[in-house]
mmCIF file of N, CA and C in Angstrom:
data_model
loop_
_atom_site.group_PDB
_atom_site.id
_atom_site.type_symbol
_atom_site.label_atom_id
_atom_site.label_comp_id
_atom_site.label_asym_id
_atom_site.label_seq_id
_atom_site.Cartn_x
_atom_site.Cartn_y
_atom_site.Cartn_z
ATOM 1 N N UNK S 1 -3.161 -1.009 10.726
ATOM 2 C CA UNK S 1 -4.180 -0.187 10.158
ATOM 3 C C UNK S 1 -3.803 1.279 10.312
ATOM 4 N N UNK S 2 -4.135 2.045 9.336
ATOM 5 C CA UNK S 2 -3.820 3.467 9.334
ATOM 6 C C UNK S 2 -5.075 4.246 9.683
ATOM 7 N N UNK S 3 -4.978 5.188 10.629
ATOM 8 C CA UNK S 3 -6.087 6.083 10.916
ATOM 9 C C UNK S 3 -7.196 5.469 11.743
ATOM 10 N N UNK S 4 -8.304 6.189 11.783
ATOM 11 C CA UNK S 4 -9.486 5.778 12.533
ATOM 12 C C UNK S 4 -10.435 5.073 11.574
ATOM 13 N N UNK S 5 -10.911 3.895 11.972
ATOM 14 C CA UNK S 5 -11.802 3.133 11.101
ATOM 15 C C UNK S 5 -12.958 2.558 11.893
ATOM 16 N N UNK S 6 -13.993 2.192 11.172
ATOM 17 C CA UNK S 6 -15.122 1.500 11.782
ATOM 18 C C UNK S 6 -14.866 0.002 11.696
ATOM 19 N N UNK S 7 -15.128 -0.705 12.752
ATOM 20 C CA UNK S 7 -14.872 -2.138 12.817
ATOM 21 C C UNK S 7 -15.690 -2.908 11.786
ATOM 22 N N UNK S 8 -16.863 -2.429 11.427
ATOM 23 C CA UNK S 8 -17.754 -3.168 10.533
ATOM 24 C C UNK S 8 -17.270 -3.203 9.077
ATOM 25 N N UNK S 9 -16.280 -2.400 8.725
ATOM 26 C CA UNK S 9 -15.764 -2.381 7.354
ATOM 27 C C UNK S 9 -14.801 -3.549 7.179
ATOM 28 N N UNK S 10 -14.864 -4.211 6.020
ATOM 29 C CA UNK S 10 -14.044 -5.404 5.834
ATOM 30 C C UNK S 10 -12.614 -5.062 5.415
ATOM 31 N N UNK S 11 -11.725 -5.982 5.707
ATOM 32 C CA UNK S 11 -10.301 -5.837 5.418
ATOM 33 C C UNK S 11 -10.032 -6.260 3.981
ATOM 34 N N UNK S 12 -9.164 -5.514 3.301
ATOM 35 C CA UNK S 12 -8.823 -5.814 1.914
ATOM 36 C C UNK S 12 -7.319 -5.994 1.766
ATOM 37 N N UNK S 13 -6.943 -6.751 0.770
ATOM 38 C CA UNK S 13 -5.532 -6.928 0.435
ATOM 39 C C UNK S 13 -5.121 -5.790 -0.496
ATOM 40 N N UNK S 14 -4.049 -5.093 -0.135
ATOM 41 C CA UNK S 14 -3.522 -3.989 -0.930
ATOM 42 C C UNK S 14 -2.173 -4.419 -1.495
ATOM 43 N N UNK S 15 -2.004 -4.270 -2.803
ATOM 44 C CA UNK S 15 -0.733 -4.574 -3.460
ATOM 45 C C UNK S 15 -0.229 -3.288 -4.102
ATOM 46 N N UNK S 16 1.019 -2.935 -3.775
ATOM 47 C CA UNK S 16 1.622 -1.712 -4.282
ATOM 48 C C UNK S 16 2.873 -2.030 -5.087
ATOM 49 N N UNK S 17 3.117 -1.244 -6.119
ATOM 50 C CA UNK S 17 4.378 -1.320 -6.870
ATOM 51 C C UNK S 17 5.038 0.050 -6.771
ATOM 52 N N UNK S 18 6.311 0.040 -6.394
ATOM 53 C CA UNK S 18 7.059 1.283 -6.256
ATOM 54 C C UNK S 18 7.996 1.479 -7.435
ATOM 55 N N UNK S 19 8.242 2.736 -7.756
ATOM 56 C CA UNK S 19 9.139 3.115 -8.845
ATOM 57 C C UNK S 19 10.244 4.012 -8.289
ATOM 58 N N UNK S 20 11.320 4.146 -9.041
ATOM 59 C CA UNK S 20 12.429 5.052 -8.705
ATOM 60 C C UNK S 20 13.051 4.766 -7.342
ATOM 61 N N UNK S 21 13.085 3.496 -6.950
ATOM 62 C CA UNK S 21 13.724 3.112 -5.696
ATOM 63 C C UNK S 21 12.940 3.435 -4.443
ATOM 64 N N UNK S 22 11.727 3.924 -4.580
ATOM 65 C CA UNK S 22 10.942 4.308 -3.401
ATOM 66 C C UNK S 22 10.489 3.107 -2.577
ATOM 67 N N UNK S 23 10.492 1.925 -3.174
ATOM 68 C CA UNK S 23 10.123 0.726 -2.429
ATOM 69 C C UNK S 23 11.055 0.476 -1.263
ATOM 70 N N UNK S 24 12.338 0.754 -1.448
ATOM 71 C CA UNK S 24 13.303 0.579 -0.359
ATOM 72 C C UNK S 24 12.996 1.524 0.793
ATOM 73 N N UNK S 25 12.605 2.748 0.484
ATOM 74 C CA UNK S 25 12.224 3.699 1.527
ATOM 75 C C UNK S 25 10.999 3.190 2.280
ATOM 76 N N UNK S 26 9.989 2.725 1.536
ATOM 77 C CA UNK S 26 8.779 2.209 2.175
ATOM 78 C C UNK S 26 9.103 1.022 3.083
ATOM 79 N N UNK S 27 9.987 0.135 2.619
ATOM 80 C CA UNK S 27 10.325 -1.059 3.399
ATOM 81 C C UNK S 27 11.047 -0.709 4.695
ATOM 82 N N UNK S 28 11.777 0.401 4.723
ATOM 83 C CA UNK S 28 12.467 0.797 5.951
ATOM 84 C C UNK S 28 11.580 1.619 6.874
ATOM 85 N N UNK S 29 10.561 2.276 6.321
ATOM 86 C CA UNK S 29 9.650 3.104 7.113
ATOM 87 C C UNK S 29 8.201 2.844 6.719
ATOM 88 N N UNK S 30 7.747 1.594 6.857
ATOM 89 C CA UNK S 30 6.375 1.289 6.431
ATOM 90 C C UNK S 30 5.346 1.916 7.372
ATOM 91 N N UNK S 31 4.266 2.428 6.817
ATOM 92 C CA UNK S 31 3.170 2.916 7.653
ATOM 93 C C UNK S 31 2.237 1.771 7.999
ATOM 94 N N UNK S 32 2.486 0.615 7.410
ATOM 95 C CA UNK S 32 1.709 -0.595 7.667
ATOM 96 C C UNK S 32 2.675 -1.628 8.252
ATOM 97 N N UNK S 33 2.634 -1.877 9.575
ATOM 98 C CA UNK S 33 3.656 -2.712 10.208
ATOM 99 C C UNK S 33 3.697 -4.166 9.745
ATOM 100 N N UNK S 34 2.602 -4.710 9.261
ATOM 101 C CA UNK S 34 2.586 -6.116 8.843
ATOM 102 C C UNK S 34 2.742 -6.261 7.330
ATOM 103 N N UNK S 35 3.464 -5.358 6.723
ATOM 104 C CA UNK S 35 3.695 -5.351 5.279
ATOM 105 C C UNK S 35 4.553 -6.549 4.874
ATOM 106 N N UNK S 36 4.198 -7.186 3.764
ATOM 107 C CA UNK S 36 4.937 -8.347 3.250
ATOM 108 C C UNK S 36 5.570 -7.997 1.911
ATOM 109 N N UNK S 37 6.716 -8.607 1.644
ATOM 110 C CA UNK S 37 7.403 -8.398 0.373
ATOM 111 C C UNK S 37 7.186 -9.596 -0.534
ATOM 112 N N UNK S 38 7.189 -9.346 -1.833
ATOM 113 C CA UNK S 38 7.215 -10.426 -2.811
ATOM 114 C C UNK S 38 8.679 -10.773 -3.047
ATOM 115 N N UNK S 39 8.981 -12.041 -3.241
ATOM 116 C CA UNK S 39 10.367 -12.437 -3.452
ATOM 117 C C UNK S 39 10.643 -12.928 -4.864
ATOM 118 N N UNK S 40 9.629 -12.946 -5.725
ATOM 119 C CA UNK S 40 9.847 -13.309 -7.116
ATOM 120 C C UNK S 40 10.645 -12.199 -7.795
ATOM 121 N N UNK S 41 11.543 -12.564 -8.696
ATOM 122 C CA UNK S 41 12.408 -11.580 -9.358
ATOM 123 C C UNK S 41 11.629 -10.470 -10.036
ATOM 124 N N UNK S 42 10.508 -10.812 -10.649
ATOM 125 C CA UNK S 42 9.740 -9.800 -11.378
ATOM 126 C C UNK S 42 8.837 -8.966 -10.473
ATOM 127 N N UNK S 43 8.875 -9.216 -9.163
ATOM 128 C CA UNK S 43 8.014 -8.478 -8.229
ATOM 129 C C UNK S 43 8.811 -7.841 -7.088
ATOM 130 N N UNK S 44 10.097 -7.658 -7.254
ATOM 131 C CA UNK S 44 10.934 -7.114 -6.189
ATOM 132 C C UNK S 44 10.530 -5.701 -5.769
ATOM 133 N N UNK S 45 9.846 -5.001 -6.643
ATOM 134 C CA UNK S 45 9.429 -3.632 -6.343
ATOM 135 C C UNK S 45 8.008 -3.565 -5.789
ATOM 136 N N UNK S 46 7.471 -4.719 -5.354
ATOM 137 C CA UNK S 46 6.089 -4.772 -4.881
ATOM 138 C C UNK S 46 6.014 -5.214 -3.423
ATOM 139 N N UNK S 47 5.003 -4.714 -2.722
ATOM 140 C CA UNK S 47 4.695 -5.134 -1.358
ATOM 141 C C UNK S 47 3.190 -5.328 -1.252
ATOM 142 N N UNK S 48 2.769 -6.045 -0.221
ATOM 143 C CA UNK S 48 1.335 -6.211 0.013
ATOM 144 C C UNK S 48 1.063 -6.251 1.504
ATOM 145 N N UNK S 49 -0.160 -5.888 1.856
ATOM 146 C CA UNK S 49 -0.613 -5.945 3.238
ATOM 147 C C UNK S 49 -2.129 -5.965 3.242
ATOM 148 N N UNK S 50 -2.690 -6.345 4.368
ATOM 149 C CA UNK S 50 -4.139 -6.360 4.532
ATOM 150 C C UNK S 50 -4.517 -5.222 5.461
ATOM 151 N N UNK S 51 -5.531 -4.467 5.050
ATOM 152 C CA UNK S 51 -5.931 -3.301 5.828
ATOM 153 C C UNK S 51 -7.348 -2.881 5.456
ATOM 154 N N UNK S 52 -7.849 -1.909 6.150
ATOM 155 C CA UNK S 52 -9.125 -1.290 5.820
ATOM 156 C C UNK S 52 -8.823 -0.051 4.985
ATOM 157 N N UNK S 53 -9.494 0.085 3.864
ATOM 158 C CA UNK S 53 -9.296 1.239 2.991
ATOM 159 C C UNK S 53 -10.010 2.438 3.610
ATOM 160 N N UNK S 54 -9.258 3.493 3.887
ATOM 161 C CA UNK S 54 -9.843 4.703 4.457
ATOM 162 C C UNK S 54 -9.082 5.929 3.950
ATOM 163 N N UNK S 55 -9.530 7.102 4.348
ATOM 164 C CA UNK S 55 -8.923 8.350 3.866
ATOM 165 C C UNK S 55 -7.465 8.480 4.287
ATOM 166 N N UNK S 56 -7.145 8.025 5.481
ATOM 167 C CA UNK S 56 -5.777 8.126 5.967
ATOM 168 C C UNK S 56 -4.826 7.279 5.126
ATOM 169 N N UNK S 57 -5.269 6.096 4.722
ATOM 170 C CA UNK S 57 -4.446 5.246 3.861
ATOM 171 C C UNK S 57 -4.206 5.933 2.522
ATOM 172 N N UNK S 58 -5.246 6.492 1.944
ATOM 173 C CA UNK S 58 -5.113 7.190 0.659
ATOM 174 C C UNK S 58 -4.114 8.338 0.794
ATOM 175 N N UNK S 59 -4.189 9.099 1.886
ATOM 176 C CA UNK S 59 -3.255 10.206 2.097
ATOM 177 C C UNK S 59 -1.812 9.714 2.202
ATOM 178 N N UNK S 60 -1.609 8.608 2.906
ATOM 179 C CA UNK S 60 -0.258 8.038 3.020
ATOM 180 C C UNK S 60 0.277 7.646 1.650
ATOM 181 N N UNK S 61 -0.567 7.061 0.827
ATOM 182 C CA UNK S 61 -0.137 6.638 -0.508
ATOM 183 C C UNK S 61 0.127 7.837 -1.414
ATOM 184 N N UNK S 62 -0.684 8.876 -1.290
ATOM 185 C CA UNK S 62 -0.488 10.074 -2.104
ATOM 186 C C UNK S 62 0.851 10.744 -1.812
ATOM 187 N N UNK S 63 1.380 10.538 -0.621
ATOM 188 C CA UNK S 63 2.694 11.073 -0.256
ATOM 189 C C UNK S 63 3.771 10.614 -1.249
ATOM 190 N N UNK S 64 3.635 9.398 -1.758
ATOM 191 C CA UNK S 64 4.628 8.839 -2.682
ATOM 192 C C UNK S 64 4.445 9.326 -4.116
ATOM 193 N N UNK S 65 3.364 10.027 -4.391
ATOM 194 C CA UNK S 65 3.133 10.591 -5.719
ATOM 195 C C UNK S 65 3.162 9.537 -6.815
ATOM 196 N N UNK S 66 3.850 9.840 -7.892
ATOM 197 C CA UNK S 66 3.919 8.926 -9.040
ATOM 198 C C UNK S 66 4.878 7.758 -8.806
ATOM 199 N N UNK S 67 5.532 7.733 -7.653
ATOM 200 C CA UNK S 67 6.464 6.646 -7.349
ATOM 201 C C UNK S 67 5.775 5.415 -6.779
ATOM 202 N N UNK S 68 4.465 5.474 -6.585
ATOM 203 C CA UNK S 68 3.719 4.301 -6.132
ATOM 204 C C UNK S 68 2.552 4.060 -7.081
ATOM 205 N N UNK S 69 2.308 2.784 -7.331
ATOM 206 C CA UNK S 69 1.192 2.367 -8.186
ATOM 207 C C UNK S 69 0.383 1.333 -7.412
ATOM 208 N N UNK S 70 -0.902 1.555 -7.290
ATOM 209 C CA UNK S 70 -1.780 0.592 -6.623
ATOM 210 C C UNK S 70 -2.174 -0.466 -7.651
ATOM 211 N N UNK S 71 -1.857 -1.727 -7.361
ATOM 212 C CA UNK S 71 -2.225 -2.832 -8.239
ATOM 213 C C UNK S 71 -3.525 -3.486 -7.794
ATOM 214 N N UNK S 72 -3.753 -3.552 -6.501
ATOM 215 C CA UNK S 72 -4.975 -4.117 -5.921
ATOM 216 C C UNK S 72 -5.295 -3.329 -4.661
ATOM 217 N N UNK S 73 -6.541 -3.210 -4.306
ATOM 218 C CA UNK S 73 -7.771 -3.554 -4.993
ATOM 219 C C UNK S 73 -8.142 -2.485 -6.024
ATOM 220 N N UNK S 74 -9.038 -2.825 -6.886
ATOM 221 C CA UNK S 74 -9.452 -1.934 -7.964
ATOM 222 C C UNK S 74 -10.072 -0.648 -7.405
ATOM 223 N N UNK S 75 -10.839 -0.760 -6.340
ATOM 224 C CA UNK S 75 -11.478 0.417 -5.735
ATOM 225 C C UNK S 75 -10.439 1.439 -5.280
ATOM 226 N N UNK S 76 -9.395 0.987 -4.620
ATOM 227 C CA UNK S 76 -8.338 1.894 -4.169
ATOM 228 C C UNK S 76 -7.580 2.467 -5.362
ATOM 229 N N UNK S 77 -7.327 1.645 -6.347
ATOM 230 C CA UNK S 77 -6.640 2.104 -7.559
ATOM 231 C C UNK S 77 -7.419 3.244 -8.214
ATOM 232 N N UNK S 78 -8.735 3.134 -8.248
ATOM 233 C CA UNK S 78 -9.579 4.175 -8.841
ATOM 234 C C UNK S 78 -9.525 5.472 -8.030
ATOM 235 N N UNK S 79 -9.361 5.369 -6.715
ATOM 236 C CA UNK S 79 -9.293 6.556 -5.859
ATOM 237 C C UNK S 79 -7.995 7.326 -6.046
ATOM 238 N N UNK S 80 -6.973 6.655 -6.504
ATOM 239 C CA UNK S 80 -5.667 7.290 -6.664
ATOM 240 C C UNK S 80 -5.617 8.033 -7.978
#
């Protein structure tokens, strides 16, 4: 989990797609230690993890700029 969170907030599955090779950087320096990779050929640029959506997570994702795309959840995608 990234940042300070309230325990009562539920955990969500986050799916990210990286562009311009940034996925390799994320995989070597993930801010989410339990990050999982997809192994399907058409999803090699995607990762997923379960976490609580908070401001710190959004800030971490904004660091990647246009090189990251939030696929799930819809609420987080709208915040980006």
